[in-house]
Coordinates of N, CA and C in Angstrom, one line a residue:
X1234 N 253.6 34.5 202.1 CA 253.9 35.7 201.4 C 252.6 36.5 201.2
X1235 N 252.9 38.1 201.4 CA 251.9 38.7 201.6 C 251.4 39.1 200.3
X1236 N 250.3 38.7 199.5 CA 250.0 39.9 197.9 C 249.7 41.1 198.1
X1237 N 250.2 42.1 197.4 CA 249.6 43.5 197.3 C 248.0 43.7 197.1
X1238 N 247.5 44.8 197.3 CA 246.1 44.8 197.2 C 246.2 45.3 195.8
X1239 N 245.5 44.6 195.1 CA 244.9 45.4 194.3 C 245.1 46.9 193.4
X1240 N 245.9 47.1 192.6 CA 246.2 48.4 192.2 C 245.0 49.3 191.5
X1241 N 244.6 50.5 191.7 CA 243.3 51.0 191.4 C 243.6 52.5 190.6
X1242 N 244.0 52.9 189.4 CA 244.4 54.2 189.2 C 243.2 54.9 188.5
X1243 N 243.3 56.2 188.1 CA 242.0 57.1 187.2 C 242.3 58.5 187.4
X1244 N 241.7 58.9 186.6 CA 241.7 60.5 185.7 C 240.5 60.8 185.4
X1245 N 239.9 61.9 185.8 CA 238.4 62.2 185.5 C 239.3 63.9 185.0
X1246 N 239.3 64.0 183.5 CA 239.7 65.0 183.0 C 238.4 66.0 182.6
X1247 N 237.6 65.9 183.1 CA 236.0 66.9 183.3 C 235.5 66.8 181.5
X1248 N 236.0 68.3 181.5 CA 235.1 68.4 179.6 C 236.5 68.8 179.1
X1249 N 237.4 68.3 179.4 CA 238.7 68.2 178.2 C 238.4 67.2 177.3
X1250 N 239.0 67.7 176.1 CA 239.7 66.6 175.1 C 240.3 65.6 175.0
X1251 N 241.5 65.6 176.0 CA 242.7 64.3 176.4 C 242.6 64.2 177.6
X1252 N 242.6 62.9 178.2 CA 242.7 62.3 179.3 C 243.9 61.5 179.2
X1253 N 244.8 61.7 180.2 CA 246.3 61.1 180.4 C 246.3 60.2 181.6
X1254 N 246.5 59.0 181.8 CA 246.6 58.3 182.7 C 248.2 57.6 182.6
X1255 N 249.0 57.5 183.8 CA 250.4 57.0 183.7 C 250.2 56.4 184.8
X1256 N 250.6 54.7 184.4 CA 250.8 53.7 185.6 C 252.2 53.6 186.0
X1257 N 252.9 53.7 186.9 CA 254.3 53.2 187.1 C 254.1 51.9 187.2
X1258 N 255.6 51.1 186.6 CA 255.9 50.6 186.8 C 255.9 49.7 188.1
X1259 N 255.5 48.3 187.9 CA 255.5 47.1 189.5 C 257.3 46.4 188.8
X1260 N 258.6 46.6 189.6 CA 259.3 46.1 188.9 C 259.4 44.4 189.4
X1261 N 258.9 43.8 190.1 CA 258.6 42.8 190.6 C 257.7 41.9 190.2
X1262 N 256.8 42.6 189.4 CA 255.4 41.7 189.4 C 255.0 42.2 187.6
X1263 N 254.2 41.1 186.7 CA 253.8 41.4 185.9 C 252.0 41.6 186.4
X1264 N 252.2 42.7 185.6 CA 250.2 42.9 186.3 C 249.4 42.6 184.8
X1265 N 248.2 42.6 185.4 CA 246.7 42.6 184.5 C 245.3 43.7 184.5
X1266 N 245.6 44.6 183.9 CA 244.4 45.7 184.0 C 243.1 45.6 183.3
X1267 N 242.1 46.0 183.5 CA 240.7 46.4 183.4 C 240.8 47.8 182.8
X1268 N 240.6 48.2 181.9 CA 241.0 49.4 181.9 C 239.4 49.8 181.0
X1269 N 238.7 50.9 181.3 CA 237.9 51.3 181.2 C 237.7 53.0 180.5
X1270 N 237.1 53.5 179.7 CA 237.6 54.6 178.9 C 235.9 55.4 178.8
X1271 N 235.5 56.5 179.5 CA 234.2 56.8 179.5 C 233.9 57.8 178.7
X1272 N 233.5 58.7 177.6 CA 233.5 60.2 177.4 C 231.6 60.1 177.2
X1273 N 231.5 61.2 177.8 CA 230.2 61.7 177.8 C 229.5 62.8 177.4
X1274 N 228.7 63.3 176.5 CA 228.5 64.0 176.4 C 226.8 65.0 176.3
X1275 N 226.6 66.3 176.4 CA 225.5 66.9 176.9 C 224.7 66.9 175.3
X1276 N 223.8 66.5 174.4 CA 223.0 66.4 173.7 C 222.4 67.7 173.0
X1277 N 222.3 68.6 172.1 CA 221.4 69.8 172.3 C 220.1 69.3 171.8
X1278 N 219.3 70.0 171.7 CA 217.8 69.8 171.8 C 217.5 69.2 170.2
X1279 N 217.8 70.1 169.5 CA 218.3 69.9 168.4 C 219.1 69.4 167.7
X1280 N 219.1 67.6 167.3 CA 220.8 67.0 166.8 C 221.1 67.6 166.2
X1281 N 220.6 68.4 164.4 CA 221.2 68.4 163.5 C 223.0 68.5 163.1
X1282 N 223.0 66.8 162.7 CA 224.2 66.2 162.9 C 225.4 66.4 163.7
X1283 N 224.6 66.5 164.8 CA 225.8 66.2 166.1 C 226.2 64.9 165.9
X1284 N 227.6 65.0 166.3 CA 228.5 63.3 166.8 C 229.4 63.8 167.5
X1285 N 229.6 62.5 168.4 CA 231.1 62.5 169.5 C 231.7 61.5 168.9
X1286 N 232.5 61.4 169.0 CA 234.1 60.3 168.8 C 235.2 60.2 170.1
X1287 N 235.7 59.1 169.8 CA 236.7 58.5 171.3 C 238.0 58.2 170.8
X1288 N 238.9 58.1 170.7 CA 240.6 56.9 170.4 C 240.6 57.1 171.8
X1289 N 241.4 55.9 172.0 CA 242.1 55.4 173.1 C 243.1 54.7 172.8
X1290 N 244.3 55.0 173.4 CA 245.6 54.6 172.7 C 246.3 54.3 173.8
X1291 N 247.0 53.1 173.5 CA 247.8 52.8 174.6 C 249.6 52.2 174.6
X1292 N 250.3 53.0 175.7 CA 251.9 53.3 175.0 C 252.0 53.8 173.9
X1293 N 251.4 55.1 173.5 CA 251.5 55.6 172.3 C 251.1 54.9 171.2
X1294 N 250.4 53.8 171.2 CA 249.3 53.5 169.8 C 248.0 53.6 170.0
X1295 N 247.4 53.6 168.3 CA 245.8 53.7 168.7 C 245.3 52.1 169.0
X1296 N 244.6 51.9 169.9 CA 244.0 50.8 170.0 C 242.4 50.8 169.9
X1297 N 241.8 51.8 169.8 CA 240.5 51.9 169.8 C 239.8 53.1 169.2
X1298 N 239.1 53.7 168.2 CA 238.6 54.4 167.6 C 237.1 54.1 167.3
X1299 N 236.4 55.3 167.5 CA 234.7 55.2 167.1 C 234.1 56.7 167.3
X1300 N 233.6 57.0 166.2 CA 233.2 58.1 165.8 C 231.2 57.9 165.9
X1301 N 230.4 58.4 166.6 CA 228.8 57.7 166.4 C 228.1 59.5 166.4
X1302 N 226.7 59.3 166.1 CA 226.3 60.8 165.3 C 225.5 60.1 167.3
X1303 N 225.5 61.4 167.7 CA 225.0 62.0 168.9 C 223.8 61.8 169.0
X1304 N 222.8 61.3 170.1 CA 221.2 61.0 170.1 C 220.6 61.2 171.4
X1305 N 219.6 61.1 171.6 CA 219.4 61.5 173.1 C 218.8 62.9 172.8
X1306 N 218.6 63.7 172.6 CA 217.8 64.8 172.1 C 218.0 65.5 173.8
X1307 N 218.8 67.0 174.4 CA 218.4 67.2 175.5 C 218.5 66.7 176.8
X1308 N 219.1 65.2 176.2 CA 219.9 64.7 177.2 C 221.3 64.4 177.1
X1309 N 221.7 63.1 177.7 CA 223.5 63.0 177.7 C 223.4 61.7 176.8
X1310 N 224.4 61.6 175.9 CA 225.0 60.1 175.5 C 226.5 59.9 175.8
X1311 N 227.0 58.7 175.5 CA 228.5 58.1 175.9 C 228.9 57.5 174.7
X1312 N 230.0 57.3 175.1 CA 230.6 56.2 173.9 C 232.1 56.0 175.5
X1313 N 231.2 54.8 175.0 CA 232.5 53.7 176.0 C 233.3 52.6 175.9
X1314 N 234.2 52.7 176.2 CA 235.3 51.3 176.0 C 236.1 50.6 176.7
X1315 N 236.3 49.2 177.1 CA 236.7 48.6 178.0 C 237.6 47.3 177.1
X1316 N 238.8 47.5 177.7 CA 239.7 46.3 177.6 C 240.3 45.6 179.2
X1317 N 241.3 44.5 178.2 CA 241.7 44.1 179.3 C 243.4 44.4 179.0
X1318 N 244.3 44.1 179.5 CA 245.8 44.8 179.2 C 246.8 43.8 180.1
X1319 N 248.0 43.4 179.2 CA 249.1 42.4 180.5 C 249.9 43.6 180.2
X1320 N 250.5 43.7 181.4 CA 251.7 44.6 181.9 C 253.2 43.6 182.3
X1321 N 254.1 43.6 181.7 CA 255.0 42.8 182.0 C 255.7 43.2 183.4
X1322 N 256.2 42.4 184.3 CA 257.1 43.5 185.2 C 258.2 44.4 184.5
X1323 N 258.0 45.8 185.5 CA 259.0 46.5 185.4 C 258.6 47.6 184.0
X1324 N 257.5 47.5 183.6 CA 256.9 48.4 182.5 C 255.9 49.2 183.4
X1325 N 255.6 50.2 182.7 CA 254.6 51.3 182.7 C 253.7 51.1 181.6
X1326 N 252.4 52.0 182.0 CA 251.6 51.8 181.3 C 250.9 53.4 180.8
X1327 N 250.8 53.2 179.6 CA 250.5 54.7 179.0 C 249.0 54.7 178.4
X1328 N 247.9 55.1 179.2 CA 246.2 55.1 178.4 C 246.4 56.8 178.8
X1329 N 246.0 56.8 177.1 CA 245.5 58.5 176.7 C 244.1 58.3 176.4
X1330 N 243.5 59.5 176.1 CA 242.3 59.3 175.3 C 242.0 60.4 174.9
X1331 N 241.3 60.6 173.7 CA 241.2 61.4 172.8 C 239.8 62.0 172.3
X1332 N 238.8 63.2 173.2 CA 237.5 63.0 172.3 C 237.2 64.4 172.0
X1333 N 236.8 63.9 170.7 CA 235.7 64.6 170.2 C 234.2 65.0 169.7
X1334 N 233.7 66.2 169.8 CA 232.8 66.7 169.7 C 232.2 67.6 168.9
X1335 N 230.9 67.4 168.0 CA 230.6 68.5 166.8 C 228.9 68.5 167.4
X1336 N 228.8 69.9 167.8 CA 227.3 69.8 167.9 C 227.0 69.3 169.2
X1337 N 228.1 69.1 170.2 CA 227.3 68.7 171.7 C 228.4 68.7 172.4
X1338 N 228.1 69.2 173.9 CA 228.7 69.8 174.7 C 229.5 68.6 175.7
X1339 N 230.8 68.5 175.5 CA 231.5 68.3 176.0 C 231.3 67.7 177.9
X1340 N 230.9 66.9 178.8 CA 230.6 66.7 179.9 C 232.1 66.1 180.6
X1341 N 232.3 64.8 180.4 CA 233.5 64.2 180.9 C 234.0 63.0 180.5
X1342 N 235.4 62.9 180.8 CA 236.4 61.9 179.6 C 237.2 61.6 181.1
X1343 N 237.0 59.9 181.6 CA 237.3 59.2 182.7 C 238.4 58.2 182.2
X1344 N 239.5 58.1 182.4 CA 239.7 56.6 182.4 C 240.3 56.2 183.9
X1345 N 239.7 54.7 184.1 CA 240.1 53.7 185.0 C 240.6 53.0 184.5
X1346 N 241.6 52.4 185.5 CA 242.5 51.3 185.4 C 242.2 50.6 186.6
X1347 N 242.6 49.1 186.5 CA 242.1 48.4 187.6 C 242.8 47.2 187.4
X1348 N 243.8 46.4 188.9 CA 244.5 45.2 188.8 C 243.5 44.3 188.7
X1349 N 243.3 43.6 188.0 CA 242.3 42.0 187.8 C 243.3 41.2 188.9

């Protein structure tokens, strides 16, 4: 019996707010994801009280939330998140993500998915 390769999905939604990622459904096979959630952001020179924030929600719940005050002065920071996820067969899989920004410039909000 032959295995499938490896399923590999992602969304690089640039300097949006929401990133939507939709797995279809394997109706045959229950899968296992890596799922990876990046948002990045450009720093101004000046913090005074910059922060970015991330949720990542998955099939419509929140599963992950964090709000951190911005640093890096001039450069870039991130706020990143990684799980792992079972997929039963015959389900889909729904990772949104949600970021924001006060005081620094918006760069890019990625998510990957990845079969383990």
């Amino acid at each position: 019996m032959t295995h499938p390769a490896p399923e590999h999905w992602a969304i690089d939604a640039g300097d949006a707010d929401v990133a939507l990622l939709d797995v279809p459904p394997a109706e045959a096979r229950a899968r296992r994801f890596e799922i990876d959630v990046r948002f990045v952001v450009r720093c101004p020179d000046r913090l005074a009280e910059a922060w970015h924030a991330l949720t990542v929600e998955l099939d419509g719940k929140r599963h992950w939330q964090r709000r951190i005050p911005t640093s890096n002065p001039g450069q870039t920071d991130s706020l990143d998140y990684h799980c792992r996820v079972e997929v039963p067969a015959g389900a889909p899989l729904r990772i949104r993500a949600l970021a924001q920004a006060h005081g620094a410039r918006r760069l890019q909000l990625r998510i990957d998915a990845e079969e383990a």
